[in-house]
Backbone as a chain_set.jsonl record, in Angstrom:
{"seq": "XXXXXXXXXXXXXXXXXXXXXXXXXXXXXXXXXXXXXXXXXXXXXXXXXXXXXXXXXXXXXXXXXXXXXXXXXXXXXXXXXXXXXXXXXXXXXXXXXXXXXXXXXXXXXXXXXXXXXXXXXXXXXXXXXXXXXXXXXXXXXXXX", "coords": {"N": [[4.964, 17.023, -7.585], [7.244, 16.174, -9.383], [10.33, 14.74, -11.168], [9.802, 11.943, -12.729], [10.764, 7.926, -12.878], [10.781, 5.013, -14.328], [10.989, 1.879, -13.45], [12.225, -1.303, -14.743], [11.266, -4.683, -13.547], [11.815, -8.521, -13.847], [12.559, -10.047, -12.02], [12.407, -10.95, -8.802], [15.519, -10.4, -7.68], [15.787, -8.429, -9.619], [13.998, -6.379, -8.822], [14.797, -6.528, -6.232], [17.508, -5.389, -6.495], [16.472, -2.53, -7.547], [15.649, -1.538, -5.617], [18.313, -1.632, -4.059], [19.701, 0.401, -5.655], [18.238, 2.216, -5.236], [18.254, 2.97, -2.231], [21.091, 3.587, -2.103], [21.021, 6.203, -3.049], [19.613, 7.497, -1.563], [18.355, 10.278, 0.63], [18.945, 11.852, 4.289], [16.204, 12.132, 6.045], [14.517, 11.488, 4.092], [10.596, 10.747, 3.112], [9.208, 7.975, 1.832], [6.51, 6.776, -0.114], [5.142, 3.731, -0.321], [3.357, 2.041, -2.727], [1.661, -1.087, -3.503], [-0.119, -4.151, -4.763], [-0.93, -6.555, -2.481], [2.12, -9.037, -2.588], [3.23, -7.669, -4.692], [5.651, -7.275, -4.465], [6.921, -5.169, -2.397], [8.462, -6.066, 0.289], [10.241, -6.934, -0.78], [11.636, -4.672, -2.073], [12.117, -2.976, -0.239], [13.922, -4.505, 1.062], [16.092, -4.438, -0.369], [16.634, -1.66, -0.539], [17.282, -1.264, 2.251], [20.02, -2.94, 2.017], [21.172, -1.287, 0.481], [21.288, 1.113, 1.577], [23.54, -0.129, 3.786], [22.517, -1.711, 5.902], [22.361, -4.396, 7.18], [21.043, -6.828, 8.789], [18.345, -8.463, 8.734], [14.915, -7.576, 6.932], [11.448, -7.267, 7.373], [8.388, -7.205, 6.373], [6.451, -4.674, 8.469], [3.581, -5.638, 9.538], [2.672, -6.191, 11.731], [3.382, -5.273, 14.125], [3.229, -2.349, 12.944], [5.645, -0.069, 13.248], [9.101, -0.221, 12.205], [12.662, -0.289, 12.921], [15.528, 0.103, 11.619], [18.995, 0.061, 12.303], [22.376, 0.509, 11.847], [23.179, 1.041, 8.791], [24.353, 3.888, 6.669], [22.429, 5.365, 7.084], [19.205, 5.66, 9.446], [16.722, 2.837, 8.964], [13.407, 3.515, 8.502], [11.074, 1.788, 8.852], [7.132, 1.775, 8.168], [4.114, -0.171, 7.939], [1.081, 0.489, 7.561], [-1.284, -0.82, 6.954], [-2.748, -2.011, 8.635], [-3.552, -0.04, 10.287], [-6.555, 1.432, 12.049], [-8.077, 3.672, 12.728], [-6.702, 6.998, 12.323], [-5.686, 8.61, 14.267], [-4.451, 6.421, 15.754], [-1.89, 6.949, 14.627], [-0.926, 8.691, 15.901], [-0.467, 7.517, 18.088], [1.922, 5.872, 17.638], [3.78, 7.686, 17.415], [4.584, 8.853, 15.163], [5.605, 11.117, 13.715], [8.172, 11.422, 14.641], [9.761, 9.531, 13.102], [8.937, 10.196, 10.706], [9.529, 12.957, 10.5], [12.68, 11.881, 10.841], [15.751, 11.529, 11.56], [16.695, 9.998, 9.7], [15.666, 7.261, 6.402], [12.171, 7.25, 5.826], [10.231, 4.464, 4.907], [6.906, 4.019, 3.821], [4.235, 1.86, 3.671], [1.274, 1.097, 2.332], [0.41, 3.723, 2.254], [-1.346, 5.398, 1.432], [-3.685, 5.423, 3.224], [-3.002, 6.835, 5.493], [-2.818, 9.225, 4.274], [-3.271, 12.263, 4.738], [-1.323, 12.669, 6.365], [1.078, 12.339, 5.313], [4.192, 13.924, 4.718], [4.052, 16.676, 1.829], [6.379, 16.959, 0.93], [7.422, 14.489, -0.573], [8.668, 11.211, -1.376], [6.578, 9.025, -3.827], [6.649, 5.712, -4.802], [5.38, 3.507, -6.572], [4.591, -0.333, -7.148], [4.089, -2.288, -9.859], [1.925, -4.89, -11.536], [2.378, -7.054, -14.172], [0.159, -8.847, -15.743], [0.749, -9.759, -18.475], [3.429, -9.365, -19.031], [4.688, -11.572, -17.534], [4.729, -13.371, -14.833], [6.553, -12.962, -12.828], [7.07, -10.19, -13.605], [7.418, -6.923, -12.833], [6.93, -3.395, -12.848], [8.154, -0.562, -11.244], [7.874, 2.527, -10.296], [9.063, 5.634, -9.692], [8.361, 8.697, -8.223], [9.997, 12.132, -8.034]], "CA": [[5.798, 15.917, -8.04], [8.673, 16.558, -10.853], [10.557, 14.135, -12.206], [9.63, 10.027, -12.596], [11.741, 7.207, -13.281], [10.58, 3.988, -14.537], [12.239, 0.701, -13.546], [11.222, -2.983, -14.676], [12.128, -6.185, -12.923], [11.352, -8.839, -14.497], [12.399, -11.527, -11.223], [12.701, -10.667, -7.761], [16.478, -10.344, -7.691], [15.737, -6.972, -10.333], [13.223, -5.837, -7.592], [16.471, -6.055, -4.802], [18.954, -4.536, -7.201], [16.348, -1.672, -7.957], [16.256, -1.309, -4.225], [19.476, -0.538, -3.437], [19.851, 1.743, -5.947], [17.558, 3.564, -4.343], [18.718, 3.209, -0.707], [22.496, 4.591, -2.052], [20.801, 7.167, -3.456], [18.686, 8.294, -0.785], [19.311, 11.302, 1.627], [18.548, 11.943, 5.312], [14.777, 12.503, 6.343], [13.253, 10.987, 2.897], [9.954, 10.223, 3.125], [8.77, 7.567, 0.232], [5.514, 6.387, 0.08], [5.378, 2.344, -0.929], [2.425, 1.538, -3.144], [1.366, -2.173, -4.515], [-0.76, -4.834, -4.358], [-0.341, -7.407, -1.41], [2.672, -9.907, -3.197], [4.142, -7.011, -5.651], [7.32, -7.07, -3.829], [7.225, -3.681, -1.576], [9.403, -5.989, 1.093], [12.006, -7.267, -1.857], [12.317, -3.637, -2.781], [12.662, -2.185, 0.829], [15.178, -5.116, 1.362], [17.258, -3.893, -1.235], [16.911, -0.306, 0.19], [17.997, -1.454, 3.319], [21.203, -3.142, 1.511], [21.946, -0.002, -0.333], [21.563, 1.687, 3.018], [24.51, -0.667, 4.254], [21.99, -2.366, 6.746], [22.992, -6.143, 7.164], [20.268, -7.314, 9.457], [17.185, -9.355, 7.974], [14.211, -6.578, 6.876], [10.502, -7.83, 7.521], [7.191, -6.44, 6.812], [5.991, -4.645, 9.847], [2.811, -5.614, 9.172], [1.915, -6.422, 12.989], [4.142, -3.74, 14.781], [3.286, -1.223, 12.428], [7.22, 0.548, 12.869], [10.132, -1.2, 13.092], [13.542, 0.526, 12.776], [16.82, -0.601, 11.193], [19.982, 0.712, 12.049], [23.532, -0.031, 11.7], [23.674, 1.845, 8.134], [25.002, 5.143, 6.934], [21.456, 6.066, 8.095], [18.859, 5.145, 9.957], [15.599, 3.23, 8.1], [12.003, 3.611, 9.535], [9.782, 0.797, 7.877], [6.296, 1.587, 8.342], [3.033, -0.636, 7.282], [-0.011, 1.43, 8.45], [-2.228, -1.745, 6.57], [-3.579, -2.118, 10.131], [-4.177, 1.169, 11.288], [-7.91, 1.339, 12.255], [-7.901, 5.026, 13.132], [-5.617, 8.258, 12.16], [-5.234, 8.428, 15.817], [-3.163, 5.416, 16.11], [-0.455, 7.217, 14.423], [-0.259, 9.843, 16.68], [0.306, 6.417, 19.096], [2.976, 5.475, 17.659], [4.976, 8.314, 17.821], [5.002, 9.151, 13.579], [6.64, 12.192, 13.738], [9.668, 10.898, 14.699], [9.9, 8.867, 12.088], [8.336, 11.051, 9.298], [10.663, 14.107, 10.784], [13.804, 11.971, 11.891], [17.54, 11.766, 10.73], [16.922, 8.151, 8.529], [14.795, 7.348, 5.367], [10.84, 6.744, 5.915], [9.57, 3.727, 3.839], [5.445, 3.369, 4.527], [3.579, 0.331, 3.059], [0.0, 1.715, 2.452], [0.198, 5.114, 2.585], [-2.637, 5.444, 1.025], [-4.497, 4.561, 4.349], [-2.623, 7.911, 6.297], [-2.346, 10.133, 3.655], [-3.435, 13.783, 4.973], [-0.232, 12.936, 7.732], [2.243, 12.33, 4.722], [4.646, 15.361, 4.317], [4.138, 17.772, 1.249], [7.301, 16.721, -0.262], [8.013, 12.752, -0.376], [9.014, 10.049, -2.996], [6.254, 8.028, -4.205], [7.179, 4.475, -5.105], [4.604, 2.461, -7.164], [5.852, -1.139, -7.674], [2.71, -2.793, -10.492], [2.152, -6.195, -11.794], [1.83, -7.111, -15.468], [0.642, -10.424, -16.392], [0.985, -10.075, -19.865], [4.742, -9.668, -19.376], [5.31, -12.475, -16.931], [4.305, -14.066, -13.179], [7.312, -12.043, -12.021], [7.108, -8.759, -14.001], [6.948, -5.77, -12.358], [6.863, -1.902, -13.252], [8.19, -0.115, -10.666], [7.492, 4.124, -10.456], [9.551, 6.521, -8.729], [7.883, 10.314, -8.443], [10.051, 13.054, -6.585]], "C": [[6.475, 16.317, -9.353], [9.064, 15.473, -11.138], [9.961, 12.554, -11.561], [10.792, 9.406, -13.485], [10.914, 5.98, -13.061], [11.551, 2.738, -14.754], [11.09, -0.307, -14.097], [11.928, -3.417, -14.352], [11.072, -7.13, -13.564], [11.886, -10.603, -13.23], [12.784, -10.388, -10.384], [13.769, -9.994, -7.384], [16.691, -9.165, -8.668], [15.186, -5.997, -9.052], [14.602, -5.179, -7.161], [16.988, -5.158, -5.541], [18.152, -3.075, -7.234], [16.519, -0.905, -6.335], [16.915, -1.1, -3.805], [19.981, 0.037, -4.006], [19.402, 3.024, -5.192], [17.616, 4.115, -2.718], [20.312, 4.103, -1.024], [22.512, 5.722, -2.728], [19.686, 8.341, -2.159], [19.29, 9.167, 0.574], [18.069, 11.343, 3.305], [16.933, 12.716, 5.409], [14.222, 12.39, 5.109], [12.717, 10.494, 3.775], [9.499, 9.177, 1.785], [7.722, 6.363, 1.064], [5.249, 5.066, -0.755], [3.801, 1.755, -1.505], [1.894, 0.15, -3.627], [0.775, -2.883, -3.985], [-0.249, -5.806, -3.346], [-0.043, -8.888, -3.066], [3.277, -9.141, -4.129], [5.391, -7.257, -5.45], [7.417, -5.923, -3.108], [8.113, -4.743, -0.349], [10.355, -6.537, 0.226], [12.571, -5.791, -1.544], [12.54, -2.997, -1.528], [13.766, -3.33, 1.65], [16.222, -4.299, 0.693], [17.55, -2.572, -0.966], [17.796, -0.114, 1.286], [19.392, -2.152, 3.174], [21.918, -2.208, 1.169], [22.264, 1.101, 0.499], [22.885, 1.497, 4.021], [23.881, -1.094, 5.566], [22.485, -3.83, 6.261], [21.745, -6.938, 7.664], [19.138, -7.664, 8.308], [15.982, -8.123, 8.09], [12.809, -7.446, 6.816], [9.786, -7.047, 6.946], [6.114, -5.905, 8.206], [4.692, -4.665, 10.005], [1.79, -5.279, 10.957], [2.847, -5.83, 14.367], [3.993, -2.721, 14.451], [4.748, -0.758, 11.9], [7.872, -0.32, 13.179], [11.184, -0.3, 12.151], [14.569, 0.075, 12.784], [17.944, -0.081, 11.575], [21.088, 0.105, 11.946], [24.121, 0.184, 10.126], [24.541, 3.048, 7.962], [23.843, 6.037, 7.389], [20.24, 5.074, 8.501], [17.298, 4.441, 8.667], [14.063, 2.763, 8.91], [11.246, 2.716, 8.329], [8.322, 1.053, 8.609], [4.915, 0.99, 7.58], [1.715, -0.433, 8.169], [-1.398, 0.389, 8.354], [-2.952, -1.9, 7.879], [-4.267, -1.377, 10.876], [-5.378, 1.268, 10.738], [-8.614, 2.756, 12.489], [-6.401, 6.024, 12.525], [-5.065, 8.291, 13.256], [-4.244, 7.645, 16.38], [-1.975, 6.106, 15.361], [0.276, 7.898, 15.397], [0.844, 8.445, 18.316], [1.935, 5.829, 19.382], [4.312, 6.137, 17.619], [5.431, 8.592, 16.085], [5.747, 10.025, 13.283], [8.336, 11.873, 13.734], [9.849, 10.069, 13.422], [9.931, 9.55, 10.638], [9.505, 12.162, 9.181], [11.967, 13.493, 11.308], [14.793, 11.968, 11.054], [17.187, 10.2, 9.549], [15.68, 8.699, 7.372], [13.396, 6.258, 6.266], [10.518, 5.837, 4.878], [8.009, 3.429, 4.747], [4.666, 2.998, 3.596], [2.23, 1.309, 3.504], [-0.676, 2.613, 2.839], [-0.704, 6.175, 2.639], [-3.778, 6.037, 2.344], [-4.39, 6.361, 5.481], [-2.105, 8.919, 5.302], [-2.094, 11.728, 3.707], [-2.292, 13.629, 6.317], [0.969, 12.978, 6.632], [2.664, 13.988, 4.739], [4.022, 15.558, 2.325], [5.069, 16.671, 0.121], [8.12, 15.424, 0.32], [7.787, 12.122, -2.04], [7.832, 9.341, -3.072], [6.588, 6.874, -5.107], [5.694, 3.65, -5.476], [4.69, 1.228, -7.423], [3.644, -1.891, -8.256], [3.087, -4.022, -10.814], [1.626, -6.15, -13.349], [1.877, -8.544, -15.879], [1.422, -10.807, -17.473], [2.538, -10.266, -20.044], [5.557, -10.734, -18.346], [5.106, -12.794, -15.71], [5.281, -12.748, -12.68], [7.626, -10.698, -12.474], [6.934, -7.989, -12.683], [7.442, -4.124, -12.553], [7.035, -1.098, -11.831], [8.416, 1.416, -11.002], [8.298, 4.715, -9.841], [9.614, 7.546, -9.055], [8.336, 11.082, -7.452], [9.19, 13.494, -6.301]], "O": [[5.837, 16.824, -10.276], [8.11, 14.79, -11.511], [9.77, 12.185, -10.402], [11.485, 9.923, -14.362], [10.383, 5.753, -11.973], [12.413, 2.511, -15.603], [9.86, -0.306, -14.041], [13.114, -3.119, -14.489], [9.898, -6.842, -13.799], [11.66, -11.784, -13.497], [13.257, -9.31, -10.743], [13.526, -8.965, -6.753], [17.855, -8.763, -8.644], [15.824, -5.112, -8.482], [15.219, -4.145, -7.414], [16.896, -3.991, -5.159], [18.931, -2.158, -6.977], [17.286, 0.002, -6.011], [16.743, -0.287, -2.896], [20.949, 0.57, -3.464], [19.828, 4.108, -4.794], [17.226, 5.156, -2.189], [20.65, 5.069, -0.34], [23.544, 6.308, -3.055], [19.298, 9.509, -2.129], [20.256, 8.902, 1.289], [16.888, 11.006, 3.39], [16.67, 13.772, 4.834], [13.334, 13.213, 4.885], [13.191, 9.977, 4.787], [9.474, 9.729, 0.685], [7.832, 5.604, 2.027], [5.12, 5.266, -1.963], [3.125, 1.07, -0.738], [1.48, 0.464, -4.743], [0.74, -2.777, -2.759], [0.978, -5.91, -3.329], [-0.793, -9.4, -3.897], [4.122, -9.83, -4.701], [6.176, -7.449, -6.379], [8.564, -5.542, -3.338], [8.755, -3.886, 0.258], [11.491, -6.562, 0.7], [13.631, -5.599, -0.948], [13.442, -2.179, -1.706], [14.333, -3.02, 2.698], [17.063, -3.604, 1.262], [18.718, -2.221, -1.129], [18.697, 0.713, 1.424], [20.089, -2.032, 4.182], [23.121, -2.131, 1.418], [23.196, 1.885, 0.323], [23.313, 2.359, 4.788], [24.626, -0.897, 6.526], [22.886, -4.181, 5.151], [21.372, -7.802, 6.87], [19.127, -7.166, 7.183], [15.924, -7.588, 9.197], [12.955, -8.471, 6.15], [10.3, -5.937, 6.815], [5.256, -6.59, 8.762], [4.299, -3.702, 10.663], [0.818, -4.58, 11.242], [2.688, -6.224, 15.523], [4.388, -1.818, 15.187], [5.143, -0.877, 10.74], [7.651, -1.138, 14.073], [10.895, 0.246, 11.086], [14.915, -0.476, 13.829], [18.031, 0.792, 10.711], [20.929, -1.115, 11.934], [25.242, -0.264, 9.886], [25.366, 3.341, 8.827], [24.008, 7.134, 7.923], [20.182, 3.927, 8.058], [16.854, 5.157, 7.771], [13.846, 1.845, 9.701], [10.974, 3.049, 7.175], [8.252, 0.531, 9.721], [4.56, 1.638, 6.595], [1.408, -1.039, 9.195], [-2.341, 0.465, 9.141], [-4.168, -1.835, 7.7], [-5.138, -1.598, 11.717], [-5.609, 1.248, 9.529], [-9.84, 2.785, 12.386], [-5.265, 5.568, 12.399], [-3.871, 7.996, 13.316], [-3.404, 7.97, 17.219], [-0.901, 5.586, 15.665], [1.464, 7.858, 15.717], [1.881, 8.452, 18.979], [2.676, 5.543, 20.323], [5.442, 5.658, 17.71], [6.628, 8.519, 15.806], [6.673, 9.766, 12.514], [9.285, 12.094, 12.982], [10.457, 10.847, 12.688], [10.756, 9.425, 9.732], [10.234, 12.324, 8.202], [12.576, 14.18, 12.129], [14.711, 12.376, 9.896], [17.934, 9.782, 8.664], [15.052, 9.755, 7.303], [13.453, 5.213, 6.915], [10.491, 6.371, 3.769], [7.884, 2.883, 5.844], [4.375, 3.765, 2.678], [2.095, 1.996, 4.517], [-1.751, 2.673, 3.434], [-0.887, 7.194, 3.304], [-4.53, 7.003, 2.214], [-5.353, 6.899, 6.029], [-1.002, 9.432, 5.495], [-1.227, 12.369, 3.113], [-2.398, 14.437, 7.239], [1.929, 13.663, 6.987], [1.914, 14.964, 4.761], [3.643, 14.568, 1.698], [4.77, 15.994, -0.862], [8.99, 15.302, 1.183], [7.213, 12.351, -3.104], [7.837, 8.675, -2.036], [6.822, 7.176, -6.277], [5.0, 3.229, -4.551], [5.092, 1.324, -8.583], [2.593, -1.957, -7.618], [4.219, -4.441, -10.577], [0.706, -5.428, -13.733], [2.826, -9.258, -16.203], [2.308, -11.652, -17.594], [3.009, -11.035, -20.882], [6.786, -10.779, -18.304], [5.733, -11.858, -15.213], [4.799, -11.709, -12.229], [8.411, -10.027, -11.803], [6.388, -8.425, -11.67], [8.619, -3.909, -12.261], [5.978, -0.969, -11.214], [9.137, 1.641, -11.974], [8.387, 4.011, -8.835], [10.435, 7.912, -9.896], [7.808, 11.137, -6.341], [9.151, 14.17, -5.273]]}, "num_chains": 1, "name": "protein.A"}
């Protein structure tokens, strides 16, 4: 990992914006690995990805599909939330590769969980909570 970049949002609507910075910055076959507690914002900030992407369509947490796949950008975006997976094995189910290796950007919610499948060389994305600076603070990380 080389360089970091520290954002704050300090309401929701910072979150988005940091989000599609980072979608009109992002290139074909990123992987980025989505860290935070359940309620940080990891689907604000992969909304706003998917804006900056030039996706239109409404972005969910795939919490209970696992993948779900956006297109109609300038590329394609693979949302995965592994929070469910019960086994390593189920990835191979779902067909990860493709996703991990395809033409769009990888965003995966609890990466944590499938980590010895992440590639080598991916973005980690931290998004933290700080009371002290406010209900809606948040410290978001980004490590090539």
């Amino acid at each position: 990992m080389g360089q970091e970049t520290v954002y704050e949002s300090y309401k929701p609507e910072d979150t988005s914006r940091i989000g599609e910075k980072l979608g009109r910055e992002a290139v074909r076959g990123q992987v980025c690995t989505l860290t935070g507690d359940l309620g940080a914002g990891k689907t604000v900030l992969t909304q706003g990805i998917a804006r900056g992407l030039g996706i239109r369509e409404p972005v969910n947490s795939p919490t209970f599909t696992i993948a779900q796949v956006y297109e109609g950008g300038r590329m394609p975006l693979y949302h995965l939330d592994v929070y469910r997976i019960g086994d390593i094995s189920e990835m191979d189910e779902i067909g990860y590769e493709d996703y991990f290796y395809g033409e769009g950007l990888c965003m995966i919610e609890w990466a944590d969980l499938i980590k010895e499948l992440i590639p080598e060389k991916h973005t980690q994305i931290t998004i933290e909570k700080d009371s002290e600076k406010g209900f809606d603070y948040r410290k978001i990380t980004v490590k090539e």
